[in-house]
N, CA, C and O atoms as a DFTB+ gen file, in Angstrom:
580 C
 N C O
     1  1      30.196      24.377       5.340
     2  2      29.588      25.087       5.025
     3  2      30.486      26.597       4.417
     4  3      30.239      27.262       3.411
     5  1      31.456      26.771       5.342
     6  2      31.795      28.283       5.108
     7  2      32.087      28.899       3.450
     8  3      31.853      29.914       2.794
     9  1      32.998      27.060       3.223
    10  2      33.121      27.998       1.301
    11  2      32.560      27.641       0.525
    12  3      33.129      27.587      -0.566
    13  1      31.067      27.169       0.615
    14  2      30.080      26.536      -0.428
    15  2      28.727      26.938      -0.273
    16  3      27.755      26.200      -0.432
    17  1      28.701      28.266       0.078
    18  2      27.451      28.984       0.182
    19  2      28.218      30.236      -0.162
    20  3      29.239      30.637       0.399
    21  1      27.409      30.937      -1.425
    22  2      28.061      31.965      -2.136
    23  2      27.214      33.009      -2.577
    24  3      25.997      32.908      -2.739
    25  1      27.958      34.087      -2.778
    26  2      27.154      35.432      -3.313
    27  2      27.767      35.701      -4.369
    28  3      28.966      35.425      -4.433
    29  1      27.175      36.241      -5.347
    30  2      27.953      36.278      -6.837
    31  2      27.221      37.607      -7.226
    32  3      26.031      37.664      -7.536
    33  1      28.147      38.747      -7.164
    34  2      27.862      40.388      -7.781
    35  2      26.721      40.162      -8.685
    36  3      26.408      39.110      -9.242
    37  1      26.317      40.974      -8.727
    38  2      25.259      41.149      -9.698
    39  2      24.340      39.835     -10.069
    40  3      23.897      39.831     -11.218
    41  1      24.040      38.842      -9.319
    42  2      22.941      38.107      -9.484
    43  2      22.132      38.199      -7.973
    44  3      22.657      38.567      -6.923
    45  1      20.779      37.783      -8.145
    46  2      20.526      38.053      -6.532
    47  2      20.342      36.803      -6.092
    48  3      20.240      35.826      -6.835
    49  1      20.282      36.775      -4.608
    50  2      19.957      35.389      -3.604
    51  2      21.741      35.145      -3.787
    52  3      22.633      35.784      -4.346
    53  1      21.677      33.829      -2.968
    54  2      23.144      32.823      -2.665
    55  2      22.819      31.790      -3.652
    56  3      21.874      31.732      -4.438
    57  1      24.040      30.788      -3.400
    58  2      24.326      30.132      -4.194
    59  2      25.410      29.053      -3.363
    60  3      26.278      29.347      -2.542
    61  1      24.958      27.488      -3.982
    62  2      25.704      26.665      -3.233
    63  2      26.522      26.056      -3.965
    64  3      26.011      25.485      -4.928
    65  1      28.187      25.931      -3.792
    66  2      29.150      25.190      -4.716
    67  2      28.654      24.234      -4.889
    68  3      27.986      23.799      -3.950
    69  1      28.723      23.454      -6.117
    70  2      27.874      22.163      -6.920
    71  2      29.373      21.747      -7.230
    72  3      29.776      20.826      -6.519
    73  1      30.094      22.148      -7.969
    74  2      31.428      21.380      -8.336
    75  2      32.323      22.371      -8.976
    76  3      31.817      23.486      -9.102
    77  1      33.369      22.247      -9.350
    78  2      34.539      22.859      -9.813
    79  2      34.996      22.297     -11.217
    80  3      35.331      21.137     -11.457
    81  1      34.947      23.205     -11.966
    82  2      35.068      23.308     -13.823
    83  2      36.876      24.209     -13.496
    84  3      37.354      24.990     -12.673
    85  1      37.539      23.104     -15.327
    86  2      38.685      24.127     -15.059
    87  2      38.987      25.356     -15.175
    88  3      40.130      25.780     -15.006
    89  1      37.593      26.350     -15.597
    90  2      37.702      27.886     -15.703
    91  2      36.566      28.413     -14.819
    92  3      36.632      29.597     -14.489
    93  1      35.639      27.752     -14.440
    94  2      34.586      28.220     -13.563
    95  2      34.036      27.220     -12.319
    96  3      34.298      26.021     -12.218
    97  1      33.316      27.916     -11.520
    98  2      32.743      27.175     -10.788
    99  2      31.513      27.055     -10.952
   100  3      30.910      28.075     -11.288
   101  1      30.656      25.649     -10.751
   102  2      29.009      25.224     -11.061
   103  2      28.502      25.285      -9.506
   104  3      28.858      24.733      -8.466
   105  1      27.546      26.182      -9.849
   106  2      26.783      26.798      -8.636
   107  2      25.135      26.528      -8.741
   108  3      24.516      26.642      -9.798
   109  1      24.483      26.120      -7.363
   110  2      22.918      26.096      -7.808
   111  2      22.549      27.063      -6.593
   112  3      23.231      27.273      -5.591
   113  1      21.352      27.583      -6.910
   114  2      20.775      28.459      -6.673
   115  2      20.272      27.968      -5.451
   116  3      19.872      26.805      -5.508
   117  1      20.163      28.654      -4.133
   118  2      19.514      28.355      -3.073
   119  2      17.784      28.282      -3.271
   120  3      17.134      27.645      -2.442
   121  1      17.148      28.919      -4.330
   122  2      15.919      29.442      -3.706
   123  2      15.432      28.124      -4.671
   124  3      16.057      27.290      -5.326
   125  1      14.019      28.369      -4.418
   126  2      13.181      26.811      -5.395
   127  2      13.508      26.641      -6.631
   128  3      13.218      25.631      -7.272
   129  1      14.067      27.499      -7.022
   130  2      14.389      27.070      -8.706
   131  2      15.395      25.765      -8.590
   132  3      15.105      24.761      -9.240
   133  1      16.713      25.780      -7.665
   134  2      17.657      25.020      -7.803
   135  2      18.414      25.339      -8.933
   136  3      19.104      24.331      -8.782
   137  1      18.772      25.719      -9.676
   138  2      18.904      26.021     -10.801
   139  2      20.544      26.010     -11.032
   140  3      21.034      26.842     -10.268
   141  1      21.373      25.471     -11.682
   142  2      22.260      25.650     -11.662
   143  2      23.285      25.977     -12.819
   144  3      23.142      25.445     -13.921
   145  1      24.413      26.935     -12.539
   146  2      24.845      27.372     -13.416
   147  2      26.264      27.726     -13.366
   148  3      26.757      27.619     -12.243
   149  1      27.141      28.170     -14.414
   150  2      28.490      28.252     -14.069
   151  2      28.750      29.598     -13.781
   152  3      28.153      30.530     -14.321
   153  1      29.894      29.752     -12.686
   154  2      30.296      31.100     -12.211
   155  2      31.681      30.957     -12.720
   156  3      32.363      29.934     -12.660
   157  1      32.109      32.408     -13.366
   158  2      33.320      32.457     -13.967
   159  2      34.426      33.209     -13.195
   160  3      34.075      33.757     -12.150
   161  1      35.817      33.311     -13.603
   162  2      36.759      33.635     -12.818
   163  2      36.355      35.474     -12.913
   164  3      36.679      36.267     -12.030
   165  1      35.679      35.812     -14.046
   166  2      35.409      37.386     -14.327
   167  2      34.263      37.755     -13.181
   168  3      34.309      38.895     -12.719
   169  1      33.254      36.862     -12.708
   170  2      32.170      36.771     -12.037
   171  2      33.444      37.303     -10.331
   172  3      34.633      37.106     -10.078
   173  1      32.293      37.998      -9.599
   174  2      32.830      38.388      -8.360
   175  2      32.109      37.849      -7.388
   176  3      31.003      38.309      -7.104
   177  1      32.611      36.862      -6.788
   178  2      32.437      35.387      -6.170
   179  2      32.995      35.628      -4.657
   180  3      34.179      35.582      -4.322
   181  1      31.786      35.917      -3.756
   182  2      32.550      35.740      -2.415
   183  2      31.602      34.558      -1.730
   184  3      30.426      34.325      -2.007
   185  1      32.298      33.994      -0.924
   186  2      32.101      33.154       0.813
   187  2      31.396      33.872       1.419
   188  3      31.645      35.074       1.513
   189  1      30.344      33.304       1.978
   190  2      29.308      33.859       3.403
   191  2      30.568      34.094       4.343
   192  3      30.586      35.107       5.042
   193  1      31.518      33.279       4.379
   194  2      32.680      33.037       5.146
   195  2      33.417      34.602       5.269
   196  3      33.935      35.053       6.291
   197  1      33.342      35.088       4.330
   198  2      34.265      35.840       4.153
   199  2      33.777      37.643       4.526
   200  3      34.493      38.633       4.672
   201  1      32.404      37.496       4.580
   202  2      31.626      39.102       4.776
   203  2      31.271      39.084       6.262
   204  3      30.742      38.143       6.854
   205  1      31.716      40.506       6.886
   206  2      30.973      41.109       7.417
   207  2      30.473      42.078       7.739
   208  3      30.517      42.948       6.870
   209  1      29.856      42.421       8.890
   210  2      29.206      43.690       8.624
   211  2      29.605      45.070       9.572
   212  3      29.707      44.749      10.756
   213  1      29.790      46.152       9.387
   214  2      30.840      47.255       9.737
   215  2      29.395      47.734      10.951
   216  3      28.169      47.784      10.853
   217  1      30.652      48.078      12.301
   218  2      30.123      48.313      13.789
   219  2      30.692      49.426      13.623
   220  3      31.307      49.812      12.629
   221  1      30.404      50.225      15.069
   222  2      31.108      51.330      15.623
   223  2      32.449      51.228      15.898
   224  3      33.136      52.237      16.056
   225  1      33.048      49.728      15.997
   226  2      34.199      49.567      16.779
   227  2      34.830      48.612      15.598
   228  3      35.613      49.067      14.764
   229  1      34.545      47.690      15.611
   230  2      34.991      46.068      14.645
   231  2      33.669      45.650      13.941
   232  3      32.461      45.818      14.107
   233  1      34.632      44.927      12.939
   234  2      33.795      44.387      11.827
   235  2      33.269      43.044      12.712
   236  3      33.916      42.273      13.421
   237  1      31.827      43.083      12.378
   238  2      31.443      41.634      12.850
   239  2      30.991      40.511      11.893
   240  3      30.142      40.691      11.020
   241  1      31.602      39.369      12.113
   242  2      31.618      38.403      10.926
   243  2      30.167      38.140      10.700
   244  3      29.455      38.390      11.673
   245  1      29.502      37.638       9.503
   246  2      28.499      37.468       8.999
   247  2      27.649      36.330       9.403
   248  3      26.491      36.149       9.026
   249  1      28.378      35.522      10.263
   250  2      27.740      33.938      10.930
   251  2      27.288      34.806      12.729
   252  3      26.497      34.241      13.484
   253  1      27.716      35.682      12.974
   254  2      27.492      36.111      13.915
   255  2      26.435      37.161      13.673
   256  3      25.495      37.215      14.466
   257  1      26.490      37.953      12.713
   258  2      25.063      38.538      12.456
   259  2      24.162      38.134      12.391
   260  3      23.321      38.657      13.121
   261  1      23.742      37.072      11.594
   262  2      22.687      35.817      10.922
   263  2      22.276      35.016      12.550
   264  3      21.131      34.911      12.989
   265  1      23.559      34.517      13.248
   266  2      22.882      33.844      14.422
   267  2      22.185      34.911      15.687
   268  3      21.596      34.516      16.693
   269  1      22.476      36.488      15.260
   270  2      21.932      37.296      16.048
   271  2      20.491      37.469      15.711
   272  3      19.628      37.762      16.538
   273  1      20.260      37.239      14.245
   274  2      18.785      37.268      13.538
   275  2      17.746      36.363      14.365
   276  3      16.676      36.516      14.954
   277  1      19.089      34.847      13.943
   278  2      17.942      33.866      14.184
   279  2      17.750      33.380      15.969
   280  3      17.093      32.430      16.394
   281  1      18.340      34.114      16.552
   282  2      18.097      34.310      17.895
   283  2      16.880      35.047      18.240
   284  3      15.962      34.661      18.963
   285  1      17.035      36.489      17.441
   286  2      15.730      37.249      17.829
   287  2      14.328      36.337      16.984
   288  3      13.228      36.235      17.527
   289  1      14.595      35.825      15.794
   290  2      13.407      35.542      15.183
   291  2      12.716      34.157      15.713
   292  3      11.614      33.705      15.399
   293  1      13.936      33.483      16.838
   294  2      13.614      31.871      17.217
   295  2      13.746      30.820      16.045
   296  3      13.043      29.810      16.012
   297  1      14.665      31.114      15.115
   298  2      14.933      30.082      13.858
   299  2      14.347      30.053      12.873
   300  3      14.690      29.358      11.916
   301  1      12.927      31.104      12.898
   302  2      12.267      31.267      11.524
   303  2      12.511      32.261      10.968
   304  3      13.344      32.982      11.516
   305  1      11.876      32.751       9.598
   306  2      11.751      33.529       8.590
   307  2      12.033      34.543       9.439
   308  3      12.177      34.299      10.637
   309  1      12.146      35.753       8.969
   310  2      12.299      37.301       9.437
   311  2      10.458      37.723       9.656
   312  3       9.486      37.680       8.903
   313  1      10.629      38.039      10.798
   314  2       9.254      38.604      11.121
   315  2       9.047      40.125      10.296
   316  3       7.875      40.465      10.138
   317  1      10.137      41.066       9.758
   318  2       9.993      41.689       8.528
   319  2       9.820      41.492       7.448
   320  3      10.520      40.656       6.877
   321  1       8.959      42.094       6.859
   322  2       9.096      41.930       5.293
   323  2       9.631      43.107       4.629
   324  3       9.094      44.163       4.293
   325  1      11.208      42.527       4.486
   326  2      12.417      43.663       4.430
   327  2      11.882      44.213       2.546
   328  3      12.325      45.216       1.986
   329  1      11.228      43.574       2.151
   330  2      10.953      43.983       0.417
   331  2       9.983      45.417       0.864
   332  3      10.419      46.514       0.517
   333  1       8.742      45.344       1.596
   334  2       8.102      46.722       1.891
   335  2       8.620      47.484       3.089
   336  3       8.418      48.690       3.228
   337  1       9.300      46.736       3.955
   338  2       9.718      48.012       4.647
   339  2      10.145      49.132       4.882
   340  3      11.186      49.378       4.272
   341  1       9.736      50.006       5.584
   342  2      10.885      51.086       5.049
   343  2      12.260      51.517       5.651
   344  3      12.966      50.780       6.340
   345  1      12.463      52.415       5.410
   346  2      14.180      52.475       5.640
   347  2      14.307      52.546       7.198
   348  3      15.224      52.081       7.876
   349  1      12.964      53.366       7.716
   350  2      13.330      53.485       9.646
   351  2      12.694      51.979       9.927
   352  3      12.933      51.498      11.035
   353  1      11.966      51.270       9.072
   354  2      11.355      49.986       9.814
   355  2      12.572      49.086       9.721
   356  3      12.921      48.422      10.697
   357  1      13.219      49.051       8.578
   358  2      14.612      48.117       8.888
   359  2      15.914      48.670       9.685
   360  3      16.864      48.001      10.092
   361  1      15.758      49.723       9.772
   362  2      17.053      50.010      10.385
   363  2      16.464      50.025      12.251
   364  3      17.117      49.442      13.117
   365  1      15.362      50.675      12.514
   366  2      15.080      49.726      13.909
   367  2      14.831      48.080      14.143
   368  3      14.541      47.541      15.211
   369  1      14.937      47.737      13.447
   370  2      14.537      45.796      13.404
   371  2      16.281      45.827      13.300
   372  3      16.790      45.161      14.202
   373  1      17.326      46.515      12.313
   374  2      18.321      45.972      12.556
   375  2      19.356      46.734      13.995
   376  3      20.509      46.430      14.302
   377  1      18.946      47.203      14.290
   378  2      19.270      47.863      16.034
   379  2      19.131      46.836      16.773
   380  3      20.062      46.502      17.506
   381  1      17.628      45.927      16.733
   382  2      17.423      45.003      17.679
   383  2      18.808      43.960      17.682
   384  3      19.432      43.406      18.587
   385  1      18.948      43.997      16.124
   386  2      19.809      42.413      15.634
   387  2      21.262      42.703      16.297
   388  3      21.869      41.924      17.033
   389  1      21.751      44.167      15.823
   390  2      23.245      44.738      16.321
   391  2      23.521      46.059      16.458
   392  3      24.059      46.732      15.579
   393  1      23.123      46.525      17.688
   394  2      22.981      47.219      18.449
   395  2      23.968      48.790      17.819
   396  3      23.646      49.969      17.668
   397  1      25.040      48.138      17.632
   398  2      26.081      48.674      17.262
   399  2      26.592      49.098      15.779
   400  3      27.671      49.658      15.584
   401  1      25.810      48.804      14.920
   402  2      26.056      49.058      13.328
   403  2      26.113      50.263      13.181
   404  3      25.441      51.075      13.816
   405  1      27.117      50.575      12.121
   406  2      27.328      51.816      11.798
   407  2      26.510      52.275      10.679
   408  3      26.428      51.738       9.574
   409  1      26.005      53.165      11.023
   410  2      24.991      54.059      10.227
   411  2      25.327      54.536       9.182
   412  3      24.580      54.523       8.204
   413  1      26.444      55.024       9.168
   414  2      27.056      55.858       8.017
   415  2      27.247      54.781       6.815
   416  3      26.804      54.950       5.679
   417  1      28.166      53.351       7.365
   418  2      28.605      52.801       6.511
   419  2      27.592      51.678       6.296
   420  3      27.944      51.307       5.176
   421  1      26.657      50.964       6.601
   422  2      25.591      50.299       6.207
   423  2      24.091      50.667       5.943
   424  3      23.454      51.337       6.757
   425  1      23.608      50.251       4.895
   426  2      22.719      50.972       3.736
   427  2      21.505      50.077       4.312
   428  3      21.502      48.989       4.887
   429  1      20.541      50.908       3.955
   430  2      19.056      49.704       3.623
   431  2      19.597      48.904       2.783
   432  3      19.822      47.804       3.289
   433  1      19.911      49.002       1.668
   434  2      20.128      47.913       0.660
   435  2      21.015      46.685       1.562
   436  3      20.671      45.503       1.574
   437  1      21.989      47.129       2.160
   438  2      22.444      46.175       2.847
   439  2      21.875      45.287       4.217
   440  3      22.302      44.270       4.763
   441  1      20.771      46.130       4.478
   442  2      20.083      45.260       5.529
   443  2      19.077      44.603       4.899
   444  3      18.849      43.509       5.415
   445  1      18.242      44.933       3.765
   446  2      17.802      43.782       2.884
   447  2      18.385      42.751       2.339
   448  3      17.905      41.617       2.320
   449  1      19.190      43.004       1.981
   450  2      20.305      41.727       0.791
   451  2      20.499      41.034       2.380
   452  3      20.077      39.882       2.276
   453  1      20.842      41.212       3.417
   454  2      21.038      40.315       4.607
   455  2      19.734      39.496       5.338
   456  3      19.536      38.333       5.689
   457  1      19.003      40.693       5.367
   458  2      17.532      39.496       5.770
   459  2      16.976      38.649       4.428
   460  3      16.142      37.783       4.688
   461  1      17.289      38.784       3.265
   462  2      16.927      37.513       1.952
   463  2      17.906      36.967       2.296
   464  3      17.596      35.776       2.259
   465  1      19.114      37.057       2.679
   466  2      20.004      35.930       2.879
   467  2      19.842      35.228       3.878
   468  3      20.493      34.184       3.902
   469  1      19.032      35.500       4.921
   470  2      18.903      35.009       6.135
   471  2      17.472      34.374       5.582
   472  3      17.343      33.364       6.274
   473  1      16.765      34.423       5.027
   474  2      15.482      33.713       4.727
   475  2      15.517      32.631       3.912
   476  3      14.958      31.544       4.059
   477  1      16.500      33.174       2.691
   478  2      17.018      31.736       2.042
   479  2      17.815      30.982       2.752
   480  3      17.628      29.823       2.382
   481  1      18.829      31.039       3.808
   482  2      19.224      29.809       4.295
   483  2      18.525      29.507       5.617
   484  3      19.133      28.821       6.439
   485  1      17.463      29.899       5.861
   486  2      16.056      29.139       6.706
   487  2      15.535      28.167       5.568
   488  3      15.544      26.936       5.529
   489  1      15.130      28.993       4.763
   490  2      14.246      28.044       3.824
   491  2      14.991      26.739       3.265
   492  3      14.320      25.735       3.027
   493  1      16.435      26.750       3.047
   494  2      17.009      25.823       2.489
   495  2      17.509      24.642       3.709
   496  3      18.133      23.592       3.555
   497  1      16.932      25.315       5.028
   498  2      17.284      24.258       5.846
   499  2      18.794      24.492       6.921
   500  3      19.144      23.771       7.855
   501  1      19.312      25.448       6.517
   502  2      20.669      25.793       6.831
   503  2      20.564      26.621       7.990
   504  3      20.338      27.808       7.753
   505  1      20.652      26.346       8.957
   506  2      20.529      27.165      10.358
   507  2      21.385      26.935      10.885
   508  3      21.146      27.346      12.020
   509  1      22.590      26.407      10.874
   510  2      23.504      26.168      11.930
   511  2      24.817      26.880      11.162
   512  3      25.740      26.430      10.482
   513  1      24.347      28.513      11.717
   514  2      25.592      29.488      10.920
   515  2      27.036      29.339      11.291
   516  3      27.872      29.671      10.451
   517  1      27.339      28.980      12.196
   518  2      28.507      28.642      13.032
   519  2      29.339      27.907      11.906
   520  3      30.527      28.076      11.632
   521  1      28.531      27.145      11.386
   522  2      29.310      26.657       9.978
   523  2      29.900      27.355       9.120
   524  3      30.531      26.822       8.208
   525  1      29.792      28.819       9.268
   526  2      30.234      29.866       8.164
   527  2      31.497      30.392       8.929
   528  3      32.129      31.438       8.784
   529  1      31.619      29.628       9.553
   530  2      33.162      30.479      10.061
   531  2      34.389      29.853       9.168
   532  3      34.696      28.670       9.021
   533  1      34.915      30.886       8.690
   534  2      36.155      30.637       7.770
   535  2      36.890      29.776       8.228
   536  3      37.114      30.168       9.374
   537  1      37.505      28.688       8.047
   538  2      39.003      27.973       8.234
   539  2      40.197      28.255       7.764
   540  3      40.385      29.097       6.885
   541  1      41.074      27.592       8.296
   542  2      41.841      28.102       7.967
   543  2      42.186      27.071       6.611
   544  3      41.974      25.873       6.420
   545  1      42.614      27.800       6.046
   546  2      43.248      27.058       4.569
   547  2      41.505      27.085       3.615
   548  3      41.341      26.108       2.885
   549  1      40.849      27.670       3.633
   550  2      39.534      27.557       2.940
   551  2      40.138      28.430       1.894
   552  3      41.138      29.139       2.015
   553  1      39.266      28.248       0.692
   554  2      39.748      28.890      -0.483
   555  2      39.138      28.443      -1.660
   556  3      39.653      27.530      -2.305
   557  1      38.013      29.028      -2.042
   558  2      37.079      28.535      -3.156
   559  2      38.331      28.767      -4.357
   560  3      38.471      27.761      -5.053
   561  1      39.017      29.620      -4.621
   562  2      39.942      29.422      -5.782
   563  2      41.110      28.864      -5.628
   564  3      42.116      29.395      -6.097
   565  1      41.159      27.584      -4.876
   566  2      42.475      26.697      -5.122
   567  2      41.299      25.316      -5.591
   568  3      40.628      24.515      -4.941
   569  1      41.504      25.580      -7.019
   570  2      41.095      24.694      -7.954
   571  2      41.891      23.329      -8.636
   572  3      42.972      23.518      -9.193
   573  1      41.488      22.375      -8.589
   574  2      42.475      21.157      -8.913
   575  2      42.595      21.789     -10.509
   576  3      41.868      22.569     -11.124
   577  1      43.816      21.102     -10.866
   578  2      44.328      21.439     -12.241
   579  2      44.256      20.348     -12.801
   580  3      44.601      20.233     -13.977
């Protein structure tokens, strides 16, 4: 799963890598629509295994943060409604998840996106976040010609 769950800049939600084409990747939305579409080299595509959160000391890999949310929520969807929560509520919740988060570099929109991603993954039945650990040689751009 480390290189198959993707975030695409400018597009909401998360996507699963389905196939590779000559000039694009074929991705499927993880939401209820399961809509398939091409993602081109001009799109900023990031694997969840390559994302980290800023803390006061060092960056923490996203899978560790997702595991912390899973531990707090017991593997269920988040107890906070990130769409309606105030900035203070989001920050208080995130402090329970990651106490040493960098309050200057992590914005409320980042917390909302993280909680949205967590809920999408849980709804899709993907709760083994350790699978997001990047492994040596993982690269979505290694396309077969």
